[in-house]
Short mmCIF file of C-alpha atoms in Angstrom, two decimals:
data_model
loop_
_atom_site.label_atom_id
_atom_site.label_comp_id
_atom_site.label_asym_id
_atom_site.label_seq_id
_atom_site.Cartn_x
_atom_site.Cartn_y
_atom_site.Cartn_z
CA UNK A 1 -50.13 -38.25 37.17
CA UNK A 2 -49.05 -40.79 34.45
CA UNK A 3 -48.73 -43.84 36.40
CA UNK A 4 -50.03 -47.09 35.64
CA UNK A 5 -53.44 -47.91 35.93
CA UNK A 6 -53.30 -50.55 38.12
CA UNK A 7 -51.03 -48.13 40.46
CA UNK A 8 -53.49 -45.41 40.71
CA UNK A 9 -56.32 -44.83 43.22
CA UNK A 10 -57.10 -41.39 41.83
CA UNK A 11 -58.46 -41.18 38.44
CA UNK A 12 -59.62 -37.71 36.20
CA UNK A 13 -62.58 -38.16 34.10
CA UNK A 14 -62.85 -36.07 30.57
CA UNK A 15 -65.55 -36.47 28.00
CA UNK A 16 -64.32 -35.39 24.76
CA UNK A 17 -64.04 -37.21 21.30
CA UNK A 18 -62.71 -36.07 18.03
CA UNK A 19 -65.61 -34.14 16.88
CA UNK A 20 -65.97 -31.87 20.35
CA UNK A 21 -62.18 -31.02 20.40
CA UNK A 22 -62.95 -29.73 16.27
CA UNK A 23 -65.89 -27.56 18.04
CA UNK A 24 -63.62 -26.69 21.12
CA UNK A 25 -61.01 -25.19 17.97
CA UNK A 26 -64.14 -22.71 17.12
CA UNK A 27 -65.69 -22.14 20.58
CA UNK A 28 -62.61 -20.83 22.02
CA UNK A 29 -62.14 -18.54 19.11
CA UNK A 30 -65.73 -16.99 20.20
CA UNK A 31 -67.73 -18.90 17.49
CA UNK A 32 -70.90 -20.21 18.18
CA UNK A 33 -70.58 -24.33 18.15
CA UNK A 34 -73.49 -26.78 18.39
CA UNK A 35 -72.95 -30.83 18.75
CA UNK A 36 -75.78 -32.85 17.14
CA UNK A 37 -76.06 -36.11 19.13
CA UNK A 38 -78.52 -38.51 21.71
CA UNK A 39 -78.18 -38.58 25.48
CA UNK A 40 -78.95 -41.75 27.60
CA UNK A 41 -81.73 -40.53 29.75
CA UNK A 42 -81.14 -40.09 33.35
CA UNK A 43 -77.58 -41.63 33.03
CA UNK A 44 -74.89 -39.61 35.35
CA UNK A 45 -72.53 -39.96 32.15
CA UNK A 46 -74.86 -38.39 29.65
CA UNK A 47 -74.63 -35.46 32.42
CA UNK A 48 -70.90 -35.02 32.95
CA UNK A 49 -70.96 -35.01 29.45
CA UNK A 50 -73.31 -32.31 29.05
CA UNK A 51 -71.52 -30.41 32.25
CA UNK A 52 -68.14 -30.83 30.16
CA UNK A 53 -69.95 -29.57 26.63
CA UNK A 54 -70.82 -26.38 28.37
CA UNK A 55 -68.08 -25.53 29.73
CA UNK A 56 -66.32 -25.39 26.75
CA UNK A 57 -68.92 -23.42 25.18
CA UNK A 58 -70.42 -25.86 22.84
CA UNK A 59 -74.29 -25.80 22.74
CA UNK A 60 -75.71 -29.56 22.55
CA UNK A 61 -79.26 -31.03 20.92
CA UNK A 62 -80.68 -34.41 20.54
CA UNK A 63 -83.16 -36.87 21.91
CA UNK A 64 -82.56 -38.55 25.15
CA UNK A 65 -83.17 -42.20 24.49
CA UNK A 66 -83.92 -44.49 27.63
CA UNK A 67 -81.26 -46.65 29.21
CA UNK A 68 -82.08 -50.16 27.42
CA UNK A 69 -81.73 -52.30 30.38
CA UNK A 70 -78.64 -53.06 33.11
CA UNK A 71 -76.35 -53.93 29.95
CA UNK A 72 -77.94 -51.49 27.47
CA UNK A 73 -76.94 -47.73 26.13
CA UNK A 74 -73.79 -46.32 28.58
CA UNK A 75 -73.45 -43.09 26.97
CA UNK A 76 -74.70 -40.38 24.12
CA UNK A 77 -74.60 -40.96 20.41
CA UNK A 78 -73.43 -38.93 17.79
CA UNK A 79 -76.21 -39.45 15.25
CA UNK A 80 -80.33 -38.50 15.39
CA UNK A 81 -83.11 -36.94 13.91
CA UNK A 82 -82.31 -33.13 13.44
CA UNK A 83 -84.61 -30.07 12.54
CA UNK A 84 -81.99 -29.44 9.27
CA UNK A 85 -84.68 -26.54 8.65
CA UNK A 86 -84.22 -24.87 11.65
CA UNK A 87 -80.35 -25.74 12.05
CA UNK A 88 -79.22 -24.65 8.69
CA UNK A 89 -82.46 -22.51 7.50
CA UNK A 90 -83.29 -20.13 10.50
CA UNK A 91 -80.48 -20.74 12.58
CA UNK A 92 -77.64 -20.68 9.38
CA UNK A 93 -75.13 -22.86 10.62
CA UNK A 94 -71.90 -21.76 8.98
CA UNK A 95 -69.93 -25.37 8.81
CA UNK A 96 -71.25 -28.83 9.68
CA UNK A 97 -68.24 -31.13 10.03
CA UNK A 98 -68.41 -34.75 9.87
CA UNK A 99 -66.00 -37.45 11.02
CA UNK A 100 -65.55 -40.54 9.00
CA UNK A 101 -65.44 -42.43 11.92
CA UNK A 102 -69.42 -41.82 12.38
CA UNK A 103 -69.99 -41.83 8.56
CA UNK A 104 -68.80 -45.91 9.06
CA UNK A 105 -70.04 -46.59 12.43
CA UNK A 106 -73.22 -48.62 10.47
CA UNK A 107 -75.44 -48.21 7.13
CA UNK A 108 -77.75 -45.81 9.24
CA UNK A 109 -75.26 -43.30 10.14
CA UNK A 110 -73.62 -43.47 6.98
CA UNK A 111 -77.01 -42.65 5.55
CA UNK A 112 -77.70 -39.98 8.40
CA UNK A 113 -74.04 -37.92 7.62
CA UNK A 114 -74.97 -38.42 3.84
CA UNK A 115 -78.60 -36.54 4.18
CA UNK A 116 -76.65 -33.97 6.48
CA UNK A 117 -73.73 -33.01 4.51
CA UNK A 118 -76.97 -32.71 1.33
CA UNK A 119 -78.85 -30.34 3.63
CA UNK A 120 -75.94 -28.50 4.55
CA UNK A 121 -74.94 -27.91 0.65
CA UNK A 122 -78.52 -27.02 0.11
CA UNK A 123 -78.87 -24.00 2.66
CA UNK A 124 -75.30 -22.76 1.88
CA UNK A 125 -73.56 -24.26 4.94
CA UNK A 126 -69.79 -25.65 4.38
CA UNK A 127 -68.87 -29.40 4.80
CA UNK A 128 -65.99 -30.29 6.37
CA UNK A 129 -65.28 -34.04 6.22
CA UNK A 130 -62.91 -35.70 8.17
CA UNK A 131 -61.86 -39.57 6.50
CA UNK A 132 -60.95 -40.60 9.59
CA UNK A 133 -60.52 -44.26 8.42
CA UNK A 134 -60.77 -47.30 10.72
CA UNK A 135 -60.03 -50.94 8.85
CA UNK A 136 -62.65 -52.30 11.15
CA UNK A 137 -65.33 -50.39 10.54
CA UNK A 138 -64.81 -50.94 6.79
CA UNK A 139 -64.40 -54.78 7.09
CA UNK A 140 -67.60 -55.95 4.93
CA UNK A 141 -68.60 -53.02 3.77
CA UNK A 142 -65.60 -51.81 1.61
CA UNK A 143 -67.77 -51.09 -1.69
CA UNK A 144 -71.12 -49.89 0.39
CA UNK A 145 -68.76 -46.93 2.41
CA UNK A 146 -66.46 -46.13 -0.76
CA UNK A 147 -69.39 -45.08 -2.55
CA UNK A 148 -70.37 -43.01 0.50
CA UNK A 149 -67.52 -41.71 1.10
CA UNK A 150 -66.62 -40.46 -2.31
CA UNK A 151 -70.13 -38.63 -1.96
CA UNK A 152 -69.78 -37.24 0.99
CA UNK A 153 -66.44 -35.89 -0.23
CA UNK A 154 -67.87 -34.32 -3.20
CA UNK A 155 -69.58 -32.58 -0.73
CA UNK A 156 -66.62 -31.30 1.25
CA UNK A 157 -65.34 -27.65 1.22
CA UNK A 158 -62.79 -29.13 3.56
CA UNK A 159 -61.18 -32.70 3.49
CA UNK A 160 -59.43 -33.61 6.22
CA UNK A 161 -57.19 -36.54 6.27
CA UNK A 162 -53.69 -37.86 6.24
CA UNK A 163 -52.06 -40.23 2.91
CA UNK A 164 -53.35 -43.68 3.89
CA UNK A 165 -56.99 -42.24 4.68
CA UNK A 166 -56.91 -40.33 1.01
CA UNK A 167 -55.71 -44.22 -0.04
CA UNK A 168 -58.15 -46.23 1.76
CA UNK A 169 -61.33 -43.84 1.98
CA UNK A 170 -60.95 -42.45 -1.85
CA UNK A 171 -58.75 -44.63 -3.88
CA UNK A 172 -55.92 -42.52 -4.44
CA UNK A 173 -52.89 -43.96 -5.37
#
């Protein structure tokens, strides 16, 4: 009920993120929505997550990976191996969109968002890219994700983003 933390003994949970509440936009206008991503295996969160996906219509695939120890994965991952055949192919996905914010998270899901936005293009599916910039995932790898993300915009039928993220992501004055 907006109160402090620390004054609260009841607490609501919500799984959501940026790229769910883009699908929510499309499920609730009776489109069919499908979030690529990794579950923790057998973790309670992974779950609620998955409870929370289908509820608001939005059909879910990836590998569950195992836990990783006490300390090890808490929750599901946005990035994986997908069946781009199938997804795009047979199945004719009509827009993939991809948040900059996993396009930076590290040089393997840059390169993961760079092969699917390529797929996408090739079977006819629309990009939508979202800049989405964060400072600290660019720190150190300012020339690496520049060059990815001026490919990945190339590849964009929709580019999403607001003056500094056109700035920082592209180079626009």
């Amino acid at each position: 009920d907006r109160m402090a933390v620390h004054n609260s003994d009841l607490f609501r949970l919500q799984a959501t993120s940026a790229e769910t509440n883009v699908l929510n936009v499309a499920s609730s206008l009776g489109m069919g929505c499908l979030a690529m991503t990794k579950f923790v295996k057998g973790s309670p969160v992974a779950e609620f997550i998955k409870q929370q996906l289908r509820a608001r219509n939005i059909r879910f695939e990836g590998v569950e990976v195992e836990q990783g120890g006490p300390w090890g994965f808490r929750h599901q991952f946005n990035i994986d191996d997908f069946d781009v055949e199938r997804i795009f192919g047979h199945e004719g996905v009509g827009i993939l969109h991809i948040s900059g914010l996993i396009a930076a998270m590290s040089p393997e899901t840059t390169q993961c968002c760079l092969a699917l936005a390529e797929a996408a293009k090739r079977y006819g599916t629309l990009v939508s890219f979202d800049l989405n910039y964060r400072a600290t995932f660019w720190e150190g790898r300012e020339a690496e994700l520049s060059a990815a993300f001026h490919a990945l915009a190339s590849c964009a039928d929709i580019l999403v983003g607001n003056e500094e993220d056109f700035q920082l992501c592209l180079g626009f004055k």
